[in-house]
CSV table of C-alpha atoms (C1' of nucleotides) in Angstrom, one decimal:
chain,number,residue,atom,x,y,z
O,13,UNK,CA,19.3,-9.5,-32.6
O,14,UNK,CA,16.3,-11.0,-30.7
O,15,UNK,CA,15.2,-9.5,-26.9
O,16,UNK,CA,17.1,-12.8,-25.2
O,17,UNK,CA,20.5,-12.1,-26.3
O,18,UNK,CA,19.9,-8.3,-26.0
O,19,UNK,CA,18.9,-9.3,-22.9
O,20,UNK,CA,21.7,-12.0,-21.7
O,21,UNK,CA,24.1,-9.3,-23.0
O,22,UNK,CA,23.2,-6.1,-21.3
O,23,UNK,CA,22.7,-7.9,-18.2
O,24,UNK,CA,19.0,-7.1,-17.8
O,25,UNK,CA,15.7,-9.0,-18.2
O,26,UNK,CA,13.8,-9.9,-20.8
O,27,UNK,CA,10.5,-8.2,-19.2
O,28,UNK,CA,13.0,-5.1,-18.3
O,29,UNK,CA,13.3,-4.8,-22.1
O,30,UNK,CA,9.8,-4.9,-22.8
O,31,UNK,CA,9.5,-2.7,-20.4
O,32,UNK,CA,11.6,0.0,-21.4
O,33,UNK,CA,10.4,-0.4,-24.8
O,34,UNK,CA,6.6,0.2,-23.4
O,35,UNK,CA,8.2,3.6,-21.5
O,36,UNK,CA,9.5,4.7,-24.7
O,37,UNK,CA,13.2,3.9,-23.9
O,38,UNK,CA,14.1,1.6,-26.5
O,39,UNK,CA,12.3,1.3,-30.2
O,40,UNK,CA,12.6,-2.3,-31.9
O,41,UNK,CA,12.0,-3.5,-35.3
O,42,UNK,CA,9.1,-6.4,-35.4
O,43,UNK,CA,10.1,-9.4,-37.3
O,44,UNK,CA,6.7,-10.7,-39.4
O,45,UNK,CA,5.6,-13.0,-37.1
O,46,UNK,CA,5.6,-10.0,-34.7
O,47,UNK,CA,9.3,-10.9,-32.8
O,48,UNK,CA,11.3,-8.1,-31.4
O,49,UNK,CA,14.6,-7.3,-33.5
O,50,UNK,CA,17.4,-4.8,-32.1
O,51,UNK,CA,20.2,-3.6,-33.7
O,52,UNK,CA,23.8,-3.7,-32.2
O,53,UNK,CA,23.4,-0.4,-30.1
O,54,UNK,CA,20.7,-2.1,-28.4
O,55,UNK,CA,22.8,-3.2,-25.8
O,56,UNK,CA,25.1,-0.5,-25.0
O,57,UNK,CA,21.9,1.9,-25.2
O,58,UNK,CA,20.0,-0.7,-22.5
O,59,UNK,CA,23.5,-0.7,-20.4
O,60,UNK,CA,23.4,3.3,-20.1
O,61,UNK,CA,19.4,3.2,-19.4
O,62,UNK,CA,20.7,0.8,-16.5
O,63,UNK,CA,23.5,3.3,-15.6
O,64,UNK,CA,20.6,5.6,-14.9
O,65,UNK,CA,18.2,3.7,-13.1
O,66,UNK,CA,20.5,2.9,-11.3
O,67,UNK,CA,21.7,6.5,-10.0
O,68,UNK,CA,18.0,6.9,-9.5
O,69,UNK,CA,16.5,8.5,-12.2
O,70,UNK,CA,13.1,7.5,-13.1
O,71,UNK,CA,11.6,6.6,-16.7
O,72,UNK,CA,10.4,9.8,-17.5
O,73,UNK,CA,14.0,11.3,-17.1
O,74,UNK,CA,15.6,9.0,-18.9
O,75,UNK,CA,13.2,9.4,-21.7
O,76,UNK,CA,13.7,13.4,-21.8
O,77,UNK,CA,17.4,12.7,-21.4
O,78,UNK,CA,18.0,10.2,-24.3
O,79,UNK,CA,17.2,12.2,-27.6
O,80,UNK,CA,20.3,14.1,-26.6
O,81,UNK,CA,22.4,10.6,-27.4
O,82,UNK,CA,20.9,10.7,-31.0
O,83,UNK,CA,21.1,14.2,-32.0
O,84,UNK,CA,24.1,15.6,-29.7
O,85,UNK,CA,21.5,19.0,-29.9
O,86,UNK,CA,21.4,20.6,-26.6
O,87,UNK,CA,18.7,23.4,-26.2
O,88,UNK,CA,18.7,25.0,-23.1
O,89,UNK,CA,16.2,22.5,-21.6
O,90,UNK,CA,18.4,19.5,-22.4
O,91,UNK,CA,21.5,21.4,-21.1
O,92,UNK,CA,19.1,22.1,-17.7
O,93,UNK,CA,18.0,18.3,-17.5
O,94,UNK,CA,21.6,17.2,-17.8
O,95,UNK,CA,22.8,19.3,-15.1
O,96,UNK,CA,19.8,19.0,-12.7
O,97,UNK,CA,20.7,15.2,-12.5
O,98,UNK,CA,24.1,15.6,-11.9
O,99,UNK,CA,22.6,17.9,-9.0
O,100,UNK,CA,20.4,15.3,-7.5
O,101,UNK,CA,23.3,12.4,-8.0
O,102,UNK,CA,25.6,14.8,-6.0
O,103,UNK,CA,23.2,15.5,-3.4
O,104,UNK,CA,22.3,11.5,-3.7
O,105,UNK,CA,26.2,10.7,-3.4
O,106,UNK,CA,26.5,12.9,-0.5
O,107,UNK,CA,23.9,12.0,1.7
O,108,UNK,CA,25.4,8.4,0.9
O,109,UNK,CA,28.7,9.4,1.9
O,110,UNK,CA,27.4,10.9,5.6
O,111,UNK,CA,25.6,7.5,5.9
O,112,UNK,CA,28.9,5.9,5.0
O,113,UNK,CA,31.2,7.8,7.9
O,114,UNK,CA,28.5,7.2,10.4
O,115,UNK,CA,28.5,3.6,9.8
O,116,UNK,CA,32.3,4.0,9.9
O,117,UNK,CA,31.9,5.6,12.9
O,118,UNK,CA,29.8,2.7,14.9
O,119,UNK,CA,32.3,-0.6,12.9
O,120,UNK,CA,35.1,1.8,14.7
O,121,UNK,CA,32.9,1.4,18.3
O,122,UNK,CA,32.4,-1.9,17.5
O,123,UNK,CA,36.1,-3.1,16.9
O,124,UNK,CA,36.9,-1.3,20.4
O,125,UNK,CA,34.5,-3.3,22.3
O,126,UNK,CA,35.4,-7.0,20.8
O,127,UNK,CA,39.1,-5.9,21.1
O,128,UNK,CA,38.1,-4.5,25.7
O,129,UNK,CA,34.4,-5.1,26.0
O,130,UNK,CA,34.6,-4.5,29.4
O,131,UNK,CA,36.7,-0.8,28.8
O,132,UNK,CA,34.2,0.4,26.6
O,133,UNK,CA,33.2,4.3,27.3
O,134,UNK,CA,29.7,3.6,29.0
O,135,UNK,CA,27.7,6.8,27.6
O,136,UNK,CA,29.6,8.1,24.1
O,137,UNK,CA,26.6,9.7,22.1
O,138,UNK,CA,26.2,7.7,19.0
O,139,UNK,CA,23.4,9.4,17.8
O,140,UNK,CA,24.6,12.7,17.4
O,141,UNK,CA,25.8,14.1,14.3
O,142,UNK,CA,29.2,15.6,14.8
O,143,UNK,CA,32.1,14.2,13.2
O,144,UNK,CA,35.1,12.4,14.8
O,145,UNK,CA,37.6,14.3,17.1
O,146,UNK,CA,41.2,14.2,15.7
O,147,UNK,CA,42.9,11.6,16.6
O,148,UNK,CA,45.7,12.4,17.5
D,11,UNK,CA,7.4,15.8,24.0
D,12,UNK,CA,4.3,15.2,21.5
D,13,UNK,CA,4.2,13.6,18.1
D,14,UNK,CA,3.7,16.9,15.9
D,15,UNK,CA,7.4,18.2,18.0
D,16,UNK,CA,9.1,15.6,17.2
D,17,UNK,CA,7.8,15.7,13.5
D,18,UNK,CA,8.3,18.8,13.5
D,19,UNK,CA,12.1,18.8,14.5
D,20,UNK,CA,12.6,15.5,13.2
D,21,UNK,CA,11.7,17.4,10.0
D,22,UNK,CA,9.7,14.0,8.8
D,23,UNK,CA,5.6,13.5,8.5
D,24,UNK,CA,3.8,12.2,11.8
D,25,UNK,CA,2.7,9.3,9.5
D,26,UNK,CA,6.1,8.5,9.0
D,27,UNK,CA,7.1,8.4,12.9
D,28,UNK,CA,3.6,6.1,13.4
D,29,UNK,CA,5.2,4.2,10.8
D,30,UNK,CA,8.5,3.8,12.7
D,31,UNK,CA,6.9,3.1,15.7
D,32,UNK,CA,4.9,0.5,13.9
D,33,UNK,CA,8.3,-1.1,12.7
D,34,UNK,CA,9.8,-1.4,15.9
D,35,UNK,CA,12.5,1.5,15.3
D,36,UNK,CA,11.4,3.9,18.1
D,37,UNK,CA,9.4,3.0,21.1
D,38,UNK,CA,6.8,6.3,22.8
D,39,UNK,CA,5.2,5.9,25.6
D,40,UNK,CA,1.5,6.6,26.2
D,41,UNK,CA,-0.5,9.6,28.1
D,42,UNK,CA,-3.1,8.0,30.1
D,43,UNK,CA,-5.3,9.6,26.9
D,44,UNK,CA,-3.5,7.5,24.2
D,45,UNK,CA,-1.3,10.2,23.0
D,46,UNK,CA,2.7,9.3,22.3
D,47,UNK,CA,5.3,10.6,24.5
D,48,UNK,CA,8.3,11.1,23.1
D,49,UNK,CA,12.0,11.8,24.9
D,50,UNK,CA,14.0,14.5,23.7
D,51,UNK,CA,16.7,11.8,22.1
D,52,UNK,CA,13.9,10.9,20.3
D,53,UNK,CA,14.5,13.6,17.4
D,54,UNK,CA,18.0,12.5,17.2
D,55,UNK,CA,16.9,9.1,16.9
D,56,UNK,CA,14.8,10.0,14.0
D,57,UNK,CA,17.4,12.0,12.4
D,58,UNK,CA,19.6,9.0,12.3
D,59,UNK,CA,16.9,6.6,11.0
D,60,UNK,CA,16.3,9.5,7.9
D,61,UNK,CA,20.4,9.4,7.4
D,62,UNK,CA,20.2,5.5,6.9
D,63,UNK,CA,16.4,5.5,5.1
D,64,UNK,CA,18.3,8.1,2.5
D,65,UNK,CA,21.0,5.5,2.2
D,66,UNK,CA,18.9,3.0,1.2
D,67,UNK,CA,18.6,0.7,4.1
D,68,UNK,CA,15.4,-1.0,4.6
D,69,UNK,CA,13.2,-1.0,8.1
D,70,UNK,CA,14.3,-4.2,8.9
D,71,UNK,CA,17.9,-3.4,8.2
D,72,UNK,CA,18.0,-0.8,10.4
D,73,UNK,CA,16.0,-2.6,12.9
D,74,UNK,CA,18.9,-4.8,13.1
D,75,UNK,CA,20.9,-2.2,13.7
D,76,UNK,CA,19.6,0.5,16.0
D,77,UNK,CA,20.2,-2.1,19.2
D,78,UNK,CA,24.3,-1.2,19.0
D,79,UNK,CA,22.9,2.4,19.3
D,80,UNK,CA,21.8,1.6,22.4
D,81,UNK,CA,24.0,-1.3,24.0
D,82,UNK,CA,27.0,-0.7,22.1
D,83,UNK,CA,27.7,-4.3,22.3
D,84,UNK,CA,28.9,-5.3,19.5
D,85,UNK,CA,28.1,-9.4,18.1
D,86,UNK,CA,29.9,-10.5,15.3
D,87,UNK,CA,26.0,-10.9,13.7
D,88,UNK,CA,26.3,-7.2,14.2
D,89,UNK,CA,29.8,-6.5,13.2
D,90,UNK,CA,29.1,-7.9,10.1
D,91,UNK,CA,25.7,-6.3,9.6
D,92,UNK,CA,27.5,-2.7,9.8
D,93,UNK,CA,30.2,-3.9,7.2
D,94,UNK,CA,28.1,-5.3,4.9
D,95,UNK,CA,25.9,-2.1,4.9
D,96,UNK,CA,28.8,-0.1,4.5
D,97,UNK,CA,29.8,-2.3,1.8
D,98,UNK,CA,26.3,-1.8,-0.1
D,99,UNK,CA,26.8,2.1,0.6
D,100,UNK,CA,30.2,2.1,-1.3
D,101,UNK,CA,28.6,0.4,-4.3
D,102,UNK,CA,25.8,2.5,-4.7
D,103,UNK,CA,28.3,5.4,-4.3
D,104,UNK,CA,30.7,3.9,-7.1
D,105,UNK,CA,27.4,3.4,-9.4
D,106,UNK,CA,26.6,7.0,-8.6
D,107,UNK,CA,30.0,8.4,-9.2
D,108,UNK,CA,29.7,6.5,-13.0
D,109,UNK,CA,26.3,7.9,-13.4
D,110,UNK,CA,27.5,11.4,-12.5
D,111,UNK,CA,30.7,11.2,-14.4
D,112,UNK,CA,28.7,9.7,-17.9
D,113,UNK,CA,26.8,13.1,-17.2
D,114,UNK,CA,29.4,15.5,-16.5
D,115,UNK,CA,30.8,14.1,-20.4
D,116,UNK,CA,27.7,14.5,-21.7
D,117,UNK,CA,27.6,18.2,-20.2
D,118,UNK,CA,30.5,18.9,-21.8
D,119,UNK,CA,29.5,18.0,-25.0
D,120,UNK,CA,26.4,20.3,-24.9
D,121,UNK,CA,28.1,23.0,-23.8
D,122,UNK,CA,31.0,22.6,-27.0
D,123,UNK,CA,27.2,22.5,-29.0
D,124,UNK,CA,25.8,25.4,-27.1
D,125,UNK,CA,29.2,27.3,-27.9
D,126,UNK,CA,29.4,26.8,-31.4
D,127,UNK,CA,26.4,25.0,-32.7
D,128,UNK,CA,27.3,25.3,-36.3
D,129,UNK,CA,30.4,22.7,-36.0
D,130,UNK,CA,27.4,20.4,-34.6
D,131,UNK,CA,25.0,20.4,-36.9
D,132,UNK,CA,24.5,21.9,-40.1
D,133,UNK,CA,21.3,23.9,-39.6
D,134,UNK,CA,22.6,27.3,-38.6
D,135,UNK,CA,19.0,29.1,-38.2
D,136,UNK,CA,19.3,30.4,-35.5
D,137,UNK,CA,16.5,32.7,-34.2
D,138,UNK,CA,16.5,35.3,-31.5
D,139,UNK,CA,17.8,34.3,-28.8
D,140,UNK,CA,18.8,35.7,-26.0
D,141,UNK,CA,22.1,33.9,-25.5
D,142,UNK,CA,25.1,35.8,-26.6
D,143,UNK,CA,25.7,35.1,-30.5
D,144,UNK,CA,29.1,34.2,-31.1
D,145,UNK,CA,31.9,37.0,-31.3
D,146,UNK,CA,33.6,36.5,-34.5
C,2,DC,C1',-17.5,26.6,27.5
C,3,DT,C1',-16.4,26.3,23.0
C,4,DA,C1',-13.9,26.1,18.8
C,5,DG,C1',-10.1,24.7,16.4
C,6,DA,C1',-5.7,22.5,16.6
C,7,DA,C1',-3.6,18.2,17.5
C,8,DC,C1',-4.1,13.5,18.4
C,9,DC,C1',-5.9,8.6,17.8
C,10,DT,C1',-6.9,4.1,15.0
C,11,DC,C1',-8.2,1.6,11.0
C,12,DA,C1',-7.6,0.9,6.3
C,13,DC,C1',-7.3,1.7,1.5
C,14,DG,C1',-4.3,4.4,-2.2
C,15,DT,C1',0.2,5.4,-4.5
C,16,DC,C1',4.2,4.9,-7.4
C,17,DA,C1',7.9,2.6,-10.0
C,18,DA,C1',10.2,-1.1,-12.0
C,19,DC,C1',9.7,-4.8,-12.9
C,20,DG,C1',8.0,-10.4,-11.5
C,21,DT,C1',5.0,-13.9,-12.6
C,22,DG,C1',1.9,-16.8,-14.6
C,23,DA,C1',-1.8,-17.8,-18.4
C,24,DG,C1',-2.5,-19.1,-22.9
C,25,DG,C1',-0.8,-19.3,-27.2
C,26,DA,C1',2.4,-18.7,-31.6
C,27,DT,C1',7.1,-19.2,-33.6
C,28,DC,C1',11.8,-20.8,-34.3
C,29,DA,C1',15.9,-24.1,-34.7
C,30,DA,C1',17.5,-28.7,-34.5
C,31,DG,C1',17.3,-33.6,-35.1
H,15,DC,C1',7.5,-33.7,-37.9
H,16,DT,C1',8.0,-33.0,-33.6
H,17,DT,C1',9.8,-31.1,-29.5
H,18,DG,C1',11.8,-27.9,-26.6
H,19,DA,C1',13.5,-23.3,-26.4
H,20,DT,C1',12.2,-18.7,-27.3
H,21,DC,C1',8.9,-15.5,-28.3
H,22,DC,C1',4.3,-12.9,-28.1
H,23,DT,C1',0.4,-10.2,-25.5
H,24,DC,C1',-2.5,-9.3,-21.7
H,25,DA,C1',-2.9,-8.5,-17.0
H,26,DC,C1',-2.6,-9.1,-12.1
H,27,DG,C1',1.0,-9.3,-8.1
H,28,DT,C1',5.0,-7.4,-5.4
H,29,DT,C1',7.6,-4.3,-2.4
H,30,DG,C1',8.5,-0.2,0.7
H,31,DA,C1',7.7,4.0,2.8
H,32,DC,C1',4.7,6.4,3.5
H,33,DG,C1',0.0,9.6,1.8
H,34,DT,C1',-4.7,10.3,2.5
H,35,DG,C1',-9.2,10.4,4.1
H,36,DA,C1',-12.9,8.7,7.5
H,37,DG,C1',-14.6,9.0,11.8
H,38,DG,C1',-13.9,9.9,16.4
H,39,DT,C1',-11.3,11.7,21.0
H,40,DT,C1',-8.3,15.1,23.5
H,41,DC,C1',-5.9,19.2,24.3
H,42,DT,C1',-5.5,24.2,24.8
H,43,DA,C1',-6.4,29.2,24.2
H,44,DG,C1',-9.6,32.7,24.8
DNA sequence: CTAGAACCTCACGTCAACGTGAGGATCAAG
DNA sequence: CTTGATCCTCACGTTGACGTGAGGTTCTAG
């Protein structure tokens, strides 16, 4: 398969694909005239690259990550990388998910005041970082 | 309060709190010398500007946003702007949840390796080590 | 009074994951 | 055979949130 359909099927960029090839993420076969050829796997193996990127791991991660897809051999440094990710995307999720309540917290403020404007508590302390009181 | 304080309590650089001030998310006031004055809710302020930084907002984002702090009136324009943040947020939480379970499977698998390596692959050299050998 | 800590303003450097031409070769269809 | 789509390799540009000096002023403790 050439980079545009690997490309138009993982959902990613033809310069991505170079790209990751350049990092050392993807290998492809060279046609003679010097054109890119991937196998099937291509795609699903570009997908989870994506998966990763997107949960913020960078290049170099991926790369030491990826033999581990291949082989299915964990040494005790593969088993460390694996789980030190999964640390940092918890972490990652978390501080997302106190972001998340905050904002929660002001849409809440903000549907009180177009429902009373004029009723709205004058000084409530947005800023701090407690969470909400039961109610009721 | 001074610049270093705030940093300090803030727990972010001084550059970074120039850099705020230079994008219009917290105002200081001056000594007659130059030097920023901050107010106390300053550090608060800071802390909640991190919380949405580490969410992946942009300065302008949260420029946008950081008036309802203050007001707490709340425009459709910035009804929606919380929303759609939130909105963002809960994607990139999805995407990390994927990214961590993909992980957690592969974990698993290396630790079914790592328990009985010989099922795994057919090399069964195993030098000293200091990991408990298998028990019959 | 003096030294060192803390502050100031430029202003260039960094890093990662690509985007964006430039300039040219190759492929697939009519 | 030609033409338009697709591919190639450089190689510089982009973006965001700061880092990092350079060169100079101000504050504060002894």
């Amino acid at each position: 398969m050439r980079i545009g359909k690997v490309a138009e099927r993982a959902g990613v960029s033809v310069r991505a694909l170079r790209y990751y090839e350049e990092q050392g993420l993807v290998i492809a076969d060279r046609s003679p005239s010097g054109h890119r050829q991937y196998p099937e796997s291509a795609v699903e193996r570009v997908k989870f690259i994506q998966l990763l990127y997107a949960a913020g791991l960078t290049s170099k991660a991926i790369r030491q990550i990826l033999p581990f897809l291949e082989t299915l051999v964990a040494t005790p440094q593969m088993t460390r990388r694996l789980t030190d990710e999964r640390a940092r995307i918890r972490g990652q999720i978390d501080a997302l998910t106190r972001a998340h309540d905050r904002l929660e917290e002001l849409i809440r403020l903000a549907a009180e005041y177009e429902n009373s404007p004029a009723t709205c508590s004058p000084s409530a302390d947005v800023t701090a970082s407690h969470t909400s009181p039961p109610r009721h």
